[in-house]
């Protein structure tokens, strides 16, 4: 059977969690390959409503093996508390359905603190960190200054390794930021309270996925955030510190040879953005407030009100290209039902010229949106289950976006519940 990646096309929060939850039943393995506790997927199903941060969304499905790959920022503290929350609702989580890569690097106690110290130093120039330690974690990973999950099986070596890292990190914490140094006692407590507790889940996920491929099993890769937050191709420096693109999934899963057959790009029917950075289509005031309320646009992790605006064709087309999306899932179409006219940003104006190209990050703040309006439908579409059941105006809106972004819209979501979906 074929493999698939579900990725965000825009700034994140497109509704990936809901899409993954819908189709996980068709896959044997669901793999998270990047990111950490810094963003949340919202999933609503028969167990309740969940904001997942680290756990793959396949955790709710029986017979699905969930994998946290080597590309993930593995925060044992966050992971254990998430496992507890989900278990409390009656979901089974044990070493048979959750696997952690032995090559995943561990997010250490000082990473979260360093995030907060650096944001405080940056003051009004801050990049909008969620203070989950993600940027300090990834920079340490690339400096080879963190530990691998598999090292938990070598406690004596691990203690020596941690003592070296502690000495180095304390120089930065105390001399650069003037904060209180960490101690080995704190690290010992952290090992006992959190890190050693994830040991039962740790395995060689590379081998696991290679064997799965040989046995003809199917794999779904689940991304966090969206194309525009990708470390290399996003709106630098307002990106995350990992690669959110489908092409990174094989690397971050532990199985670089795996082939992805289908890339489902998730796009919201309007634009939202959490955090800092240029957001060309942004609405303010009453218009923004209405859309934010209609869509319930508040961050899953932080509760922060999201910035909102009309759908942005320029950014979305770029996101589709970056992800090499083969199919689009358009979410939250129902939210637009209150509008008389539906705005669409079709182009940008930049330097006095109209452009279809998504600008280089340094030029992006000068881009102005060109807005066209389409007729609204002003009816509840949340009960529609077939494309033909949608009002003609809603169909035209979907078809217009599809034509402009150059990718087939295979799913139209009209509500948060698992079955509130139109498959085309
Ligand atoms: P993710 O990180 O990409 O999964 O995005 P979020 O966690 O922010 O999920 C988007 C939010 O929208 C969640 O609260 C979902 O339950 C909700 N949602 C997803 N699809 C739809 C939809 O089609 N209509 C409505 N009304 N809500 C949706």
Short mmCIF file of C-alpha atoms and ligand atoms in Angstrom, two decimals:
data_model
loop_
_atom_site.label_atom_id
_atom_site.label_comp_id
_atom_site.label_asym_id
_atom_site.label_seq_id
_atom_site.Cartn_x
_atom_site.Cartn_y
_atom_site.Cartn_z
CA UNK A 1 0.00 0.00 0.00
CA UNK A 2 1.11 3.56 -0.63
CA UNK A 3 2.61 6.04 1.83
CA UNK A 4 1.34 9.52 2.43
CA UNK A 5 2.36 12.76 4.15
CA UNK A 6 -0.09 15.25 5.61
CA UNK A 7 1.48 18.68 5.74
CA UNK A 8 0.51 22.31 6.30
CA UNK A 9 0.61 24.59 3.27
CA UNK A 10 0.54 27.95 5.05
CA UNK A 11 1.50 29.24 8.52
CA UNK A 12 0.29 26.19 10.46
CA UNK A 13 -3.03 25.50 12.21
CA UNK A 14 -4.63 24.62 8.89
CA UNK A 15 -6.48 21.69 10.46
CA UNK A 16 -3.87 18.97 9.84
CA UNK A 17 -4.83 17.16 13.04
CA UNK A 18 -8.39 16.73 11.85
CA UNK A 19 -7.25 15.47 8.44
CA UNK A 20 -4.78 13.01 9.91
CA UNK A 21 -7.42 11.78 12.34
CA UNK A 22 -9.77 11.19 9.41
CA UNK A 23 -7.43 9.05 7.33
CA UNK A 24 -5.18 7.38 9.94
CA UNK A 25 -7.52 4.39 9.94
CA UNK A 26 -6.21 3.59 6.43
CA UNK A 27 -2.57 3.40 7.54
CA UNK A 28 -0.55 0.99 9.65
CA UNK A 29 2.01 3.50 10.94
CA UNK A 30 1.67 7.22 11.74
CA UNK A 31 4.95 9.06 12.10
CA UNK A 32 5.87 12.49 13.47
CA UNK A 33 9.14 13.55 11.89
CA UNK A 34 9.87 17.10 13.11
CA UNK A 35 8.95 19.72 15.70
CA UNK A 36 8.04 19.27 19.33
CA UNK A 37 5.74 20.64 21.96
CA UNK A 38 5.63 24.07 20.31
CA UNK A 39 2.44 23.62 18.28
CA UNK A 40 -0.78 21.73 18.71
CA UNK A 41 -3.10 19.70 16.57
CA UNK A 42 -6.71 19.77 17.61
CA UNK A 43 -8.49 16.47 17.19
CA UNK A 44 -12.14 15.83 17.99
CA UNK A 45 -13.31 12.22 18.02
CA UNK A 46 -15.31 9.68 20.04
CA UNK A 47 -12.90 10.03 23.01
CA UNK A 48 -13.33 13.82 23.26
CA UNK A 49 -11.42 16.94 22.20
CA UNK A 50 -7.63 16.87 22.34
CA UNK A 51 -4.81 19.31 21.69
CA UNK A 52 -1.99 16.98 20.68
CA UNK A 53 1.53 18.40 20.74
CA UNK A 54 3.91 15.48 20.48
CA UNK A 55 1.80 12.37 20.15
CA UNK A 56 0.99 11.32 16.57
CA UNK A 57 -2.71 11.63 15.77
CA UNK A 58 -2.95 7.91 15.01
CA UNK A 59 -2.86 7.26 18.76
CA UNK A 60 -6.67 7.07 18.83
CA UNK A 61 -6.84 4.26 16.27
CA UNK A 62 -6.58 0.62 17.22
CA UNK A 63 -3.92 -1.27 15.24
CA UNK A 64 -2.00 1.90 14.30
CA UNK A 65 1.63 2.05 15.42
CA UNK A 66 2.65 5.61 16.24
CA UNK A 67 6.22 6.71 15.80
CA UNK A 68 8.17 9.72 17.05
CA UNK A 69 11.10 9.88 14.64
CA UNK A 70 14.64 11.16 15.08
CA UNK A 71 13.69 14.58 13.68
CA UNK A 72 11.41 15.36 16.62
CA UNK A 73 12.36 17.58 19.58
CA UNK A 74 11.70 14.97 22.22
CA UNK A 75 10.66 16.58 25.47
CA UNK A 76 10.07 13.72 27.97
CA UNK A 77 8.27 15.98 30.43
CA UNK A 78 5.73 17.21 27.87
CA UNK A 79 5.34 13.78 26.32
CA UNK A 80 4.58 12.04 29.62
CA UNK A 81 1.99 14.61 30.63
CA UNK A 82 0.36 14.33 27.20
CA UNK A 83 0.29 10.52 27.45
CA UNK A 84 -1.39 10.85 30.86
CA UNK A 85 -4.04 13.29 29.58
CA UNK A 86 -4.93 11.12 26.60
CA UNK A 87 -4.93 7.90 28.67
CA UNK A 88 -7.33 9.46 31.17
CA UNK A 89 -9.92 9.57 28.38
CA UNK A 90 -9.66 5.82 27.89
CA UNK A 91 -7.14 5.68 25.04
CA UNK A 92 -4.64 2.83 25.18
CA UNK A 93 -1.00 3.96 24.99
CA UNK A 94 1.78 1.45 25.60
CA UNK A 95 4.98 0.21 24.00
CA UNK A 96 3.00 -1.67 21.34
CA UNK A 97 1.40 1.43 19.80
CA UNK A 98 3.95 4.15 20.63
CA UNK A 99 7.55 3.96 19.46
CA UNK A 100 10.25 6.55 20.00
CA UNK A 101 13.39 6.64 17.86
CA UNK A 102 16.59 5.84 19.74
CA UNK A 103 18.13 8.56 17.58
CA UNK A 104 15.71 11.29 18.68
CA UNK A 105 17.57 14.00 20.60
CA UNK A 106 16.25 14.93 24.02
CA UNK A 107 15.05 18.38 24.88
CA UNK A 108 16.93 19.11 28.11
CA UNK A 109 15.75 21.13 31.14
CA UNK A 110 17.66 24.25 30.12
CA UNK A 111 16.22 24.52 26.60
CA UNK A 112 12.90 25.98 27.72
CA UNK A 113 14.68 28.40 30.04
CA UNK A 114 17.03 29.55 27.26
CA UNK A 115 14.03 30.34 25.05
CA UNK A 116 12.57 32.58 27.75
CA UNK A 117 15.94 34.26 28.47
CA UNK A 118 16.53 35.00 24.77
CA UNK A 119 13.00 36.34 24.18
CA UNK A 120 13.43 38.62 27.20
CA UNK A 121 16.77 39.86 25.80
CA UNK A 122 15.20 40.51 22.37
CA UNK A 123 12.31 42.44 23.98
CA UNK A 124 10.32 44.11 21.16
CA UNK A 125 12.43 42.42 18.45
CA UNK A 126 11.25 38.97 19.47
CA UNK A 127 10.31 36.31 16.89
CA UNK A 128 7.27 34.96 18.72
CA UNK A 129 8.68 31.88 20.41
CA UNK A 130 6.22 29.60 22.21
CA UNK A 131 8.97 29.18 24.85
CA UNK A 132 8.96 25.39 24.58
CA UNK A 133 12.73 25.37 24.07
CA UNK A 134 12.54 24.42 20.41
CA UNK A 135 15.07 26.87 18.92
CA UNK A 136 17.73 26.26 21.64
CA UNK A 137 17.09 22.53 21.27
CA UNK A 138 17.62 22.43 17.50
CA UNK A 139 20.67 24.69 17.65
CA UNK A 140 22.19 22.37 20.27
CA UNK A 141 21.30 19.34 18.17
CA UNK A 142 23.20 20.75 15.21
CA UNK A 143 26.11 21.61 17.50
CA UNK A 144 25.96 17.98 18.70
CA UNK A 145 25.35 19.21 22.22
CA UNK A 146 22.37 17.24 23.38
CA UNK A 147 21.78 13.55 24.09
CA UNK A 148 20.04 10.83 22.09
CA UNK A 149 17.09 8.94 23.55
CA UNK A 150 19.01 5.67 23.08
CA UNK A 151 21.68 6.91 25.54
CA UNK A 152 19.18 6.32 28.34
CA UNK A 153 20.17 2.65 28.06
CA UNK A 154 23.79 3.53 28.92
CA UNK A 155 23.37 5.38 32.27
CA UNK A 156 27.06 5.69 33.20
CA UNK A 157 28.00 7.09 29.79
CA UNK A 158 24.94 9.29 29.83
CA UNK A 159 25.87 10.85 33.20
CA UNK A 160 29.34 11.69 31.89
CA UNK A 161 27.88 13.16 28.72
CA UNK A 162 25.36 15.25 30.65
CA UNK A 163 28.06 16.52 33.02
CA UNK A 164 30.06 17.81 30.01
CA UNK A 165 27.00 19.48 28.53
CA UNK A 166 26.12 20.99 31.91
CA UNK A 167 29.54 22.61 32.27
CA UNK A 168 29.31 24.15 28.79
CA UNK A 169 25.69 25.24 29.09
CA UNK A 170 26.20 26.88 32.47
CA UNK A 171 28.80 29.17 30.91
CA UNK A 172 26.10 30.49 28.58
CA UNK A 173 23.33 30.60 31.16
CA UNK A 174 25.34 32.41 33.80
CA UNK A 175 27.87 34.47 31.79
CA UNK A 176 25.73 35.49 28.81
CA UNK A 177 22.34 35.79 30.46
CA UNK A 178 23.36 36.24 34.13
CA UNK A 179 20.91 33.52 35.22
CA UNK A 180 21.27 30.80 37.85
CA UNK A 181 23.38 27.81 36.70
CA UNK A 182 21.88 24.30 36.57
CA UNK A 183 23.21 21.48 38.78
CA UNK A 184 23.85 17.78 38.32
CA UNK A 185 21.32 17.09 41.10
CA UNK A 186 18.64 18.79 39.00
CA UNK A 187 19.64 16.68 36.01
CA UNK A 188 19.53 13.50 38.10
CA UNK A 189 16.03 14.36 39.25
CA UNK A 190 15.00 15.07 35.66
CA UNK A 191 16.37 11.69 34.57
CA UNK A 192 14.43 9.85 37.28
CA UNK A 193 11.20 11.86 37.06
CA UNK A 194 10.91 12.02 33.29
CA UNK A 195 13.63 10.76 30.97
CA UNK A 196 13.94 7.15 32.21
CA UNK A 197 10.15 6.82 32.12
CA UNK A 198 10.11 6.98 28.31
CA UNK A 199 12.55 4.05 27.99
CA UNK A 200 9.88 1.40 27.29
CA UNK A 201 8.92 3.21 24.08
CA UNK A 202 12.42 3.64 22.66
CA UNK A 203 13.49 1.52 19.71
CA UNK A 204 15.28 1.64 16.35
CA UNK A 205 12.47 3.20 14.32
CA UNK A 206 14.58 2.98 11.15
CA UNK A 207 14.55 -0.79 11.34
CA UNK A 208 10.90 -0.80 12.37
CA UNK A 209 9.85 1.20 9.31
CA UNK A 210 12.12 -0.71 6.92
CA UNK A 211 10.55 -3.97 8.12
CA UNK A 212 7.10 -2.43 7.80
CA UNK A 213 7.86 -1.52 4.19
CA UNK A 214 9.05 -5.05 3.45
CA UNK A 215 5.81 -6.40 4.90
CA UNK A 216 3.77 -4.16 2.60
CA UNK A 217 2.54 -1.91 5.43
CA UNK A 218 1.53 1.69 4.77
CA UNK A 219 2.96 4.73 6.51
CA UNK A 220 1.54 8.18 7.09
CA UNK A 221 3.83 11.07 7.95
CA UNK A 222 2.32 13.85 9.99
CA UNK A 223 3.85 17.34 9.94
CA UNK A 224 3.62 20.13 12.44
CA UNK A 225 3.20 23.79 11.37
CA UNK A 226 3.24 24.75 7.66
CA UNK A 227 5.43 25.53 4.62
CA UNK A 228 5.86 29.18 5.56
CA UNK A 229 7.37 28.16 8.91
CA UNK A 230 9.91 25.82 7.31
CA UNK A 231 13.42 26.62 8.51
CA UNK A 232 14.81 26.82 4.96
CA UNK A 233 11.85 27.83 2.79
CA UNK A 234 9.67 29.81 5.18
CA UNK A 235 9.47 33.47 6.17
CA UNK A 236 12.92 33.55 7.76
CA UNK A 237 13.55 34.41 10.61
CA UNK A 238 9.91 33.97 11.65
CA UNK A 239 10.06 30.26 11.04
CA UNK A 240 10.30 27.29 13.31
CA UNK A 241 13.67 25.60 13.78
CA UNK A 242 12.90 22.42 11.84
CA UNK A 243 11.81 21.44 8.34
CA UNK A 244 8.06 21.23 7.99
CA UNK A 245 8.18 19.98 4.39
CA UNK A 246 7.16 16.52 3.21
CA UNK A 247 10.57 15.89 1.66
CA UNK A 248 12.11 15.93 5.15
CA UNK A 249 9.74 13.22 6.40
CA UNK A 250 11.84 10.21 5.35
CA UNK A 251 14.94 11.67 7.08
CA UNK A 252 13.12 12.72 10.24
CA UNK A 253 11.35 9.37 10.55
CA UNK A 254 14.51 7.28 10.65
CA UNK A 255 13.92 5.65 7.28
CA UNK A 256 15.50 7.84 4.58
CA UNK A 257 14.78 5.31 1.83
CA UNK A 258 11.02 5.43 2.25
CA UNK A 259 9.07 6.73 -0.76
CA UNK A 260 6.10 9.07 -0.27
CA UNK A 261 3.40 8.50 -2.87
CA UNK A 262 0.90 11.16 -1.89
CA UNK A 263 1.34 14.55 -0.22
CA UNK A 264 -1.91 15.95 1.17
CA UNK A 265 -1.47 19.68 1.73
CA UNK A 266 -3.89 21.19 4.22
CA UNK A 267 -5.15 24.71 3.48
CA UNK A 268 -7.68 26.68 5.48
CA UNK A 269 -10.48 28.42 3.54
CA UNK A 270 -9.10 31.73 4.92
CA UNK A 271 -5.72 32.72 6.36
CA UNK A 272 -4.59 32.51 9.98
CA UNK A 273 -1.22 33.01 11.57
CA UNK A 274 0.02 32.67 15.13
CA UNK A 275 3.01 34.68 16.18
CA UNK A 276 5.21 37.31 14.62
CA UNK A 277 6.30 38.03 11.05
CA UNK A 278 4.87 39.56 7.88
CA UNK A 279 1.29 38.44 7.17
CA UNK A 280 0.31 40.19 3.97
CA UNK A 281 -3.44 39.59 4.07
CA UNK A 282 -3.93 40.52 7.70
CA UNK A 283 -7.25 42.04 8.76
CA UNK A 284 -7.64 44.25 11.80
CA UNK A 285 -10.53 45.61 13.87
CA UNK A 286 -14.11 44.47 13.65
CA UNK A 287 -13.72 42.53 10.38
CA UNK A 288 -10.88 40.48 11.94
CA UNK A 289 -12.75 39.97 15.20
CA UNK A 290 -15.79 38.56 13.36
CA UNK A 291 -13.71 36.04 11.41
CA UNK A 292 -11.68 35.08 14.51
CA UNK A 293 -14.89 34.45 16.45
CA UNK A 294 -16.54 32.53 13.61
CA UNK A 295 -13.51 30.27 13.24
CA UNK A 296 -12.59 30.03 16.94
CA UNK A 297 -9.10 31.16 16.03
CA UNK A 298 -7.16 30.93 19.27
CA UNK A 299 -3.87 29.01 19.54
CA UNK A 300 -4.17 25.33 20.58
CA UNK A 301 -0.99 25.58 22.66
CA UNK A 302 -0.94 29.17 23.84
CA UNK A 303 -4.57 30.33 23.64
CA UNK A 304 -3.24 33.43 21.83
CA UNK A 305 -5.72 35.07 19.42
CA UNK A 306 -4.62 34.19 15.89
CA UNK A 307 -4.08 36.83 13.25
CA UNK A 308 -6.68 36.35 10.51
CA UNK A 309 -7.40 37.45 6.91
CA UNK A 310 -8.68 36.29 3.53
CA UNK A 311 -7.20 33.28 1.74
CA UNK A 312 -3.84 34.16 0.17
CA UNK A 313 -3.41 32.56 -3.24
CA UNK A 314 0.20 33.76 -3.66
CA UNK A 315 1.39 32.25 -0.36
CA UNK A 316 -0.72 29.11 -0.84
CA UNK A 317 0.59 28.42 -4.36
CA UNK A 318 4.14 28.80 -3.00
CA UNK A 319 3.31 26.41 -0.15
CA UNK A 320 1.92 23.86 -2.61
CA UNK A 321 5.17 24.02 -4.60
CA UNK A 322 7.42 23.75 -1.55
CA UNK A 323 5.52 20.71 -0.29
CA UNK A 324 5.16 19.14 -3.75
CA UNK A 325 1.53 18.59 -2.74
CA UNK A 326 -0.39 16.10 -4.87
CA UNK A 327 -3.78 16.88 -3.34
CA UNK A 328 -5.29 19.59 -1.14
CA UNK A 329 -7.61 19.37 1.85
CA UNK A 330 -9.48 22.66 2.20
CA UNK A 331 -10.70 23.07 5.78
CA UNK A 332 -13.20 25.30 7.59
CA UNK A 333 -15.26 26.22 4.54
CA UNK A 334 -18.28 26.38 6.91
CA UNK A 335 -16.70 29.31 8.78
CA UNK A 336 -17.12 31.61 5.75
CA UNK A 337 -20.90 31.08 5.59
CA UNK A 338 -21.58 34.36 7.41
CA UNK A 339 -19.94 36.54 4.74
CA UNK A 340 -21.90 38.39 2.01
CA UNK A 341 -18.82 38.56 -0.22
CA UNK A 342 -15.80 36.30 0.14
CA UNK A 343 -12.46 38.06 -0.25
CA UNK A 344 -9.57 36.33 -2.03
CA UNK A 345 -6.02 37.69 -2.26
CA UNK A 346 -5.19 36.84 -5.87
CA UNK A 347 -1.87 38.70 -6.31
CA UNK A 348 0.57 40.93 -4.47
CA UNK A 349 1.70 44.43 -5.42
CA UNK A 350 5.43 44.82 -4.84
CA UNK A 351 7.57 47.79 -5.93
CA UNK A 352 4.65 49.15 -7.99
CA UNK A 353 4.23 45.89 -9.91
CA UNK A 354 1.74 43.09 -9.66
CA UNK A 355 3.27 39.72 -8.87
CA UNK A 356 2.22 36.08 -8.52
CA UNK A 357 5.52 35.05 -6.95
CA UNK A 358 5.89 34.76 -3.20
CA UNK A 359 8.57 37.34 -2.31
CA UNK A 360 11.98 36.76 -0.74
CA UNK A 361 11.65 37.18 3.07
CA UNK A 362 13.36 40.60 3.17
CA UNK A 363 10.93 41.96 0.52
CA UNK A 364 7.80 40.40 2.03
CA UNK A 365 6.94 43.22 4.49
CA UNK A 366 6.51 45.60 1.49
CA UNK A 367 4.03 43.37 -0.34
CA UNK A 368 0.41 44.60 -0.54
CA UNK A 369 -2.50 42.24 -1.20
CA UNK A 370 -4.70 42.56 -4.31
CA UNK A 371 -8.17 41.44 -3.25
CA UNK A 372 -10.99 40.11 -5.43
CA UNK A 373 -14.46 39.33 -4.07
CA UNK A 374 -16.58 36.29 -4.80
CA UNK A 375 -20.25 35.81 -3.97
CA UNK A 376 -20.97 34.38 -0.54
CA UNK A 377 -23.46 31.54 0.04
CA UNK A 378 -25.00 32.61 3.36
CA UNK A 379 -26.25 29.10 4.22
CA UNK A 380 -25.13 26.46 6.66
CA UNK A 381 -22.93 24.03 4.73
CA UNK A 382 -21.91 21.89 7.71
CA UNK A 383 -24.31 19.07 6.82
CA UNK A 384 -23.14 18.76 3.19
CA UNK A 385 -21.37 15.47 2.49
CA UNK A 386 -21.20 15.63 -1.30
CA UNK A 387 -19.68 18.38 -3.41
CA UNK A 388 -22.95 18.74 -5.36
CA UNK A 389 -24.78 19.48 -2.10
CA UNK A 390 -22.78 22.67 -1.58
CA UNK A 391 -24.38 25.93 -2.77
CA UNK A 392 -23.14 26.93 -6.22
CA UNK A 393 -21.24 29.92 -4.75
CA UNK A 394 -19.30 27.65 -2.39
CA UNK A 395 -18.46 25.29 -5.23
CA UNK A 396 -17.26 28.21 -7.33
CA UNK A 397 -15.06 29.38 -4.44
CA UNK A 398 -13.45 25.93 -4.12
CA UNK A 399 -12.96 25.61 -7.89
CA UNK A 400 -11.48 29.12 -8.14
CA UNK A 401 -8.88 28.34 -5.45
CA UNK A 402 -8.10 24.98 -7.02
CA UNK A 403 -7.49 26.55 -10.41
CA UNK A 404 -5.30 29.37 -9.01
CA UNK A 405 -3.10 27.23 -6.77
CA UNK A 406 -2.68 24.54 -9.40
CA UNK A 407 -3.54 21.52 -7.25
CA UNK A 408 -6.62 19.33 -6.99
CA UNK A 409 -8.76 19.91 -3.89
CA UNK A 410 -9.65 16.35 -2.92
CA UNK A 411 -11.19 17.08 0.48
CA UNK A 412 -13.44 19.90 1.64
CA UNK A 413 -13.96 20.06 5.39
CA UNK A 414 -17.19 21.65 6.62
CA UNK A 415 -16.91 21.04 10.37
CA UNK A 416 -14.51 19.83 13.06
CA UNK A 417 -16.06 16.36 13.51
CA UNK A 418 -14.53 13.34 11.84
CA UNK A 419 -17.38 12.90 9.34
CA UNK A 420 -17.89 16.58 8.44
CA UNK A 421 -16.03 16.13 5.20
CA UNK A 422 -16.65 16.09 1.47
CA UNK A 423 -14.38 13.76 -0.49
CA UNK A 424 -14.18 14.70 -4.20
P1 LIG B 1 -3.55 21.90 13.03
O1 LIG B 1 -2.41 22.22 13.94
O2 LIG B 1 -3.20 22.13 11.60
O3 LIG B 1 -4.14 20.56 13.27
O4 LIG B 1 -4.69 22.97 13.31
P2 LIG B 1 -5.54 23.28 14.62
O5 LIG B 1 -5.23 22.40 15.73
O6 LIG B 1 -5.50 24.73 14.85
O7 LIG B 1 -6.97 22.84 14.10
C1 LIG B 1 -7.82 23.69 13.56
C2 LIG B 1 -9.07 23.90 14.41
O8 LIG B 1 -10.17 23.95 13.54
C3 LIG B 1 -9.43 22.81 15.39
O9 LIG B 1 -10.12 23.39 16.47
C4 LIG B 1 -10.36 21.91 14.59
O10 LIG B 1 -11.25 21.14 15.38
C5 LIG B 1 -11.10 22.90 13.80
N1 LIG B 1 -11.50 22.45 12.48
C6 LIG B 1 -10.81 21.69 11.60
N2 LIG B 1 -11.48 21.57 10.46
C7 LIG B 1 -12.65 22.30 10.60
C8 LIG B 1 -13.74 22.60 9.73
O11 LIG B 1 -13.80 22.20 8.59
N3 LIG B 1 -14.71 23.43 10.24
C9 LIG B 1 -14.67 23.92 11.50
N4 LIG B 1 -15.66 24.72 11.91
N5 LIG B 1 -13.65 23.66 12.34
C10 LIG B 1 -12.65 22.86 11.89
#
